[in-house]
Amino acid sequence: MTQPAVNNTLSVAEAISSRRSVRKYTSDQVSQADLNTILELTGKAPSAWNIQPWRFVAVRNQEVKNKLQAAAYGQGQVGSAPVVIAVYSNTAEALDTLADVIHPGVPAEQRQGAIDGILGAFAQRSPEEKEAWGLGQTNIALGYLSLAARSLGYDTSLMLGFDPAQVKEILGLPAHVQLAGLVALGVAAEEGYPHHRHAVEKITQFVD
């Protein structure tokens, strides 16, 4: 069974190789410091134009977790994990706050032009298309989150089996946002299944 190991973090390769989908968790808590570190690392995921449309709700409250479990069709890990994180995209908000994501190294006289260029790229897209784009970017952060957690010795279960409308209502999220997943996070009380993945030759074409 894995234990949190903040002072003995795993390498990227070790985190990837040892990650499992875990559905049973011990009562050990995730410290706020560890949770902050996981989310900080997650936030370093890449996104087009550095827009960073991902947002998170980290839930420890048992009553709220119980409601989320019901919205997730009774999946036990939602109610039993010490933390459940809702990962969602809010592209509308991200586009309204582009000044926050333009790199500080961009000269002052070029910043507004950079903002206008990004807004122009989205000008012909519907609100639904914008949010679908943001969801694709947020899925990158979702993967980062699972590996960031594993690097500190924690385990996760990434879930898409839930009623999005109910989850948004429970967490007070705007109707237009897109949910990338619910993530149960904690210390595993089970080993989980070992990896069973395609070989490189199955999924890759090499063009030399």
CSV table of C-alpha atoms in Angstrom, one decimal:
chain,number,residue,atom,x,y,z
A,1,MET,CA,0.0,0.0,0.0
A,2,THR,CA,1.4,3.4,-0.9
A,3,GLN,CA,1.8,6.2,1.7
A,4,PRO,CA,2.2,9.9,1.2
A,5,ALA,CA,5.8,10.7,0.7
A,6,VAL,CA,6.2,14.5,0.4
A,7,ASN,CA,9.9,14.3,1.3
A,8,ASN,CA,10.5,11.4,-1.0
A,9,THR,CA,8.6,12.3,-4.2
A,10,LEU,CA,8.4,10.0,-7.2
A,11,SER,CA,10.0,10.9,-10.5
A,12,VAL,CA,7.6,11.4,-13.5
A,13,ALA,CA,8.4,8.0,-14.8
A,14,GLU,CA,7.8,6.4,-11.3
A,15,ALA,CA,4.5,8.3,-10.9
A,16,ILE,CA,3.3,7.2,-14.3
A,17,SER,CA,4.3,3.6,-13.8
A,18,SER,CA,2.9,3.2,-10.4
A,19,ARG,CA,-0.4,5.0,-10.8
A,20,ARG,CA,-3.6,2.9,-10.4
A,21,SER,CA,-7.3,3.7,-10.4
A,22,VAL,CA,-8.1,3.3,-6.8
A,23,ARG,CA,-11.7,3.0,-5.5
A,24,LYS,CA,-11.0,2.3,-1.8
A,25,TYR,CA,-9.2,4.7,0.5
A,26,THR,CA,-7.9,4.7,4.1
A,27,SER,CA,-9.0,7.3,6.6
A,28,ASP,CA,-5.6,9.1,6.3
A,29,GLN,CA,-6.1,12.7,5.4
A,30,VAL,CA,-4.6,14.8,2.6
A,31,SER,CA,-2.8,17.7,4.2
A,32,GLN,CA,-3.7,21.2,3.0
A,33,ALA,CA,0.0,21.7,2.1
A,34,ASP,CA,0.0,18.6,-0.1
A,35,LEU,CA,-3.3,19.5,-1.7
A,36,ASN,CA,-1.9,23.0,-2.5
A,37,THR,CA,1.2,21.4,-4.0
A,38,ILE,CA,-0.8,19.1,-6.2
A,39,LEU,CA,-3.0,21.9,-7.5
A,40,GLU,CA,0.0,24.1,-8.0
A,41,LEU,CA,1.7,21.5,-10.1
A,42,THR,CA,-1.6,20.8,-12.0
A,43,GLY,CA,-1.8,24.5,-12.8
A,44,LYS,CA,1.5,24.2,-14.7
A,45,ALA,CA,-0.2,22.2,-17.5
A,46,PRO,CA,0.1,23.7,-20.9
A,47,SER,CA,-2.7,25.4,-22.7
A,48,ALA,CA,-3.1,27.2,-26.0
A,49,TRP,CA,-2.3,30.9,-25.6
A,50,ASN,CA,-1.7,30.1,-22.0
A,51,ILE,CA,-5.4,30.7,-21.4
A,52,GLN,CA,-5.6,28.2,-18.5
A,53,PRO,CA,-9.4,27.7,-18.6
A,54,TRP,CA,-9.3,25.0,-15.9
A,55,ARG,CA,-10.9,25.5,-12.5
A,56,PHE,CA,-11.2,23.2,-9.4
A,57,VAL,CA,-13.4,22.6,-6.5
A,58,ALA,CA,-11.7,20.6,-3.7
A,59,VAL,CA,-14.3,19.0,-1.4
A,60,ARG,CA,-13.6,17.7,2.0
A,61,ASN,CA,-17.1,18.3,3.5
A,62,GLN,CA,-18.7,14.9,4.0
A,63,GLU,CA,-22.2,16.1,3.5
A,64,VAL,CA,-21.2,17.6,0.1
A,65,LYS,CA,-19.3,14.4,-0.8
A,66,ASN,CA,-22.4,12.3,-0.1
A,67,LYS,CA,-24.4,14.5,-2.4
A,68,LEU,CA,-21.7,14.2,-5.1
A,69,GLN,CA,-21.7,10.4,-4.6
A,70,ALA,CA,-25.5,10.3,-5.3
A,71,ALA,CA,-24.9,12.4,-8.4
A,72,ALA,CA,-22.1,10.0,-9.4
A,73,TYR,CA,-24.6,7.1,-9.4
A,74,GLY,CA,-23.5,5.8,-6.0
A,75,GLN,CA,-19.8,5.3,-6.7
A,76,GLY,CA,-18.4,4.6,-3.3
A,77,GLN,CA,-15.0,6.3,-3.8
A,78,VAL,CA,-16.7,9.7,-4.0
A,79,GLY,CA,-18.1,9.4,-0.5
A,80,SER,CA,-15.1,7.6,1.1
A,81,ALA,CA,-12.1,9.5,-0.3
A,82,PRO,CA,-10.8,12.3,1.9
A,83,VAL,CA,-10.9,14.7,-0.9
A,84,VAL,CA,-13.0,14.9,-4.1
A,85,ILE,CA,-11.9,17.4,-6.7
A,86,ALA,CA,-14.3,18.6,-9.4
A,87,VAL,CA,-12.2,19.6,-12.5
A,88,TYR,CA,-14.0,21.9,-14.9
A,89,SER,CA,-13.4,24.5,-17.6
A,90,ASN,CA,-14.8,28.0,-17.6
A,91,THR,CA,-13.7,29.4,-20.9
A,92,ALA,CA,-16.0,32.4,-20.7
A,93,GLU,CA,-14.3,33.5,-17.5
A,94,ALA,CA,-10.9,32.8,-18.9
A,95,LEU,CA,-11.5,35.0,-22.0
A,96,ASP,CA,-12.8,37.8,-19.8
A,97,THR,CA,-9.6,37.8,-17.8
A,98,LEU,CA,-6.9,37.5,-20.5
A,99,ALA,CA,-4.9,40.2,-19.0
A,100,ASP,CA,-4.0,37.8,-16.2
A,101,VAL,CA,-2.5,35.2,-18.5
A,102,ILE,CA,-0.4,37.4,-20.9
A,103,HIS,CA,3.2,36.7,-19.9
A,104,PRO,CA,4.8,39.6,-18.0
A,105,GLY,CA,7.6,39.5,-20.4
A,106,VAL,CA,5.4,40.8,-23.2
A,107,PRO,CA,6.1,44.6,-23.6
A,108,ALA,CA,3.4,46.8,-22.3
A,109,GLU,CA,2.7,48.3,-25.8
A,110,GLN,CA,2.1,44.7,-27.1
A,111,ARG,CA,-0.2,43.4,-24.4
A,112,GLN,CA,-3.5,44.7,-25.7
A,113,GLY,CA,-2.6,43.5,-29.2
A,114,ALA,CA,-2.0,40.0,-27.8
A,115,ILE,CA,-5.4,40.0,-26.0
A,116,ASP,CA,-7.2,41.3,-29.2
A,117,GLY,CA,-5.5,38.5,-31.2
A,118,ILE,CA,-6.8,35.8,-28.9
A,119,LEU,CA,-10.3,37.3,-28.7
A,120,GLY,CA,-10.3,37.5,-32.5
A,121,ALA,CA,-9.5,33.8,-32.8
A,122,PHE,CA,-12.7,33.0,-30.8
A,123,ALA,CA,-14.9,35.7,-32.3
A,124,GLN,CA,-16.8,33.4,-34.7
A,125,ARG,CA,-17.2,30.6,-32.1
A,126,SER,CA,-20.5,30.0,-30.3
A,127,PRO,CA,-20.4,29.9,-26.5
A,128,GLU,CA,-20.8,26.1,-26.7
A,129,GLU,CA,-17.9,25.8,-29.1
A,130,LYS,CA,-15.7,28.0,-26.8
A,131,GLU,CA,-16.5,25.8,-23.8
A,132,ALA,CA,-15.8,22.6,-25.8
A,133,TRP,CA,-12.4,24.0,-26.7
A,134,GLY,CA,-11.8,24.8,-23.0
A,135,LEU,CA,-12.7,21.3,-22.0
A,136,GLY,CA,-10.1,19.9,-24.3
A,137,GLN,CA,-7.4,22.1,-22.7
A,138,THR,CA,-8.7,21.1,-19.2
A,139,ASN,CA,-8.4,17.4,-19.9
A,140,ILE,CA,-4.6,18.1,-20.1
A,141,ALA,CA,-4.7,19.5,-16.6
A,142,LEU,CA,-6.8,16.5,-15.4
A,143,GLY,CA,-3.9,14.2,-16.4
A,144,TYR,CA,-1.4,16.4,-14.7
A,145,LEU,CA,-3.5,16.3,-11.5
A,146,SER,CA,-3.4,12.5,-11.4
A,147,LEU,CA,0.3,12.4,-11.8
A,148,ALA,CA,1.0,15.2,-9.4
A,149,ALA,CA,-1.0,13.4,-6.7
A,150,ARG,CA,0.8,10.1,-7.4
A,151,SER,CA,4.2,11.9,-7.2
A,152,LEU,CA,3.4,12.7,-3.6
A,153,GLY,CA,2.4,9.2,-2.8
A,154,TYR,CA,-1.4,9.6,-3.2
A,155,ASP,CA,-3.8,7.7,-5.4
A,156,THR,CA,-6.7,8.8,-7.4
A,157,SER,CA,-9.8,7.7,-9.3
A,158,LEU,CA,-10.8,9.8,-12.3
A,159,MET,CA,-14.5,9.6,-13.0
A,160,LEU,CA,-16.8,10.6,-15.8
A,161,GLY,CA,-19.8,8.7,-14.5
A,162,PHE,CA,-21.9,11.4,-13.0
A,163,ASP,CA,-24.8,13.7,-13.8
A,164,PRO,CA,-23.2,17.0,-14.8
A,165,ALA,CA,-26.2,19.1,-14.1
A,166,GLN,CA,-26.5,17.7,-10.6
A,167,VAL,CA,-22.8,18.2,-9.9
A,168,LYS,CA,-23.0,21.8,-11.0
A,169,GLU,CA,-26.0,22.4,-8.8
A,170,ILE,CA,-24.4,20.9,-5.8
A,171,LEU,CA,-21.2,22.9,-6.2
A,172,GLY,CA,-22.9,26.1,-7.3
A,173,LEU,CA,-21.2,26.2,-10.7
A,174,PRO,CA,-22.5,28.2,-13.6
A,175,ALA,CA,-24.6,26.2,-16.1
A,176,HIS,CA,-22.2,26.9,-19.0
A,177,VAL,CA,-19.1,25.3,-17.6
A,178,GLN,CA,-17.9,21.9,-18.7
A,179,LEU,CA,-16.9,19.2,-16.3
A,180,ALA,CA,-13.8,17.3,-17.2
A,181,GLY,CA,-14.2,14.8,-14.3
A,182,LEU,CA,-14.5,14.1,-10.6
A,183,VAL,CA,-11.3,13.0,-8.9
A,184,ALA,CA,-11.2,11.0,-5.7
A,185,LEU,CA,-7.9,11.6,-3.9
A,186,GLY,CA,-6.3,9.9,-0.9
A,187,VAL,CA,-4.2,7.0,0.3
A,188,ALA,CA,-5.1,3.7,-1.2
A,189,ALA,CA,-6.7,0.9,0.8
A,190,GLU,CA,-6.3,-1.5,-2.1
A,191,GLU,CA,-3.6,-2.2,-4.7
A,192,GLY,CA,-5.7,-1.5,-7.8
A,193,TYR,CA,-5.3,-3.3,-11.0
A,194,PRO,CA,-1.8,-3.2,-12.7
A,195,HIS,CA,-1.4,-1.5,-16.0
A,196,HIS,CA,-2.8,-3.3,-19.1
A,197,ARG,CA,-1.9,-1.1,-22.0
A,198,HIS,CA,-1.2,-1.4,-25.7
A,199,ALA,CA,2.4,-1.8,-26.9
A,200,VAL,CA,4.0,1.2,-28.5
A,201,GLU,CA,3.9,-0.6,-31.9
A,202,LYS,CA,0.1,-0.9,-31.6
A,203,ILE,CA,-0.5,2.8,-31.2
A,204,THR,CA,2.3,4.5,-33.0
A,205,GLN,CA,3.5,5.1,-36.6
A,206,PHE,CA,7.1,6.2,-37.0
A,207,VAL,CA,7.9,8.4,-39.9
A,208,ASP,CA,11.7,8.8,-40.4
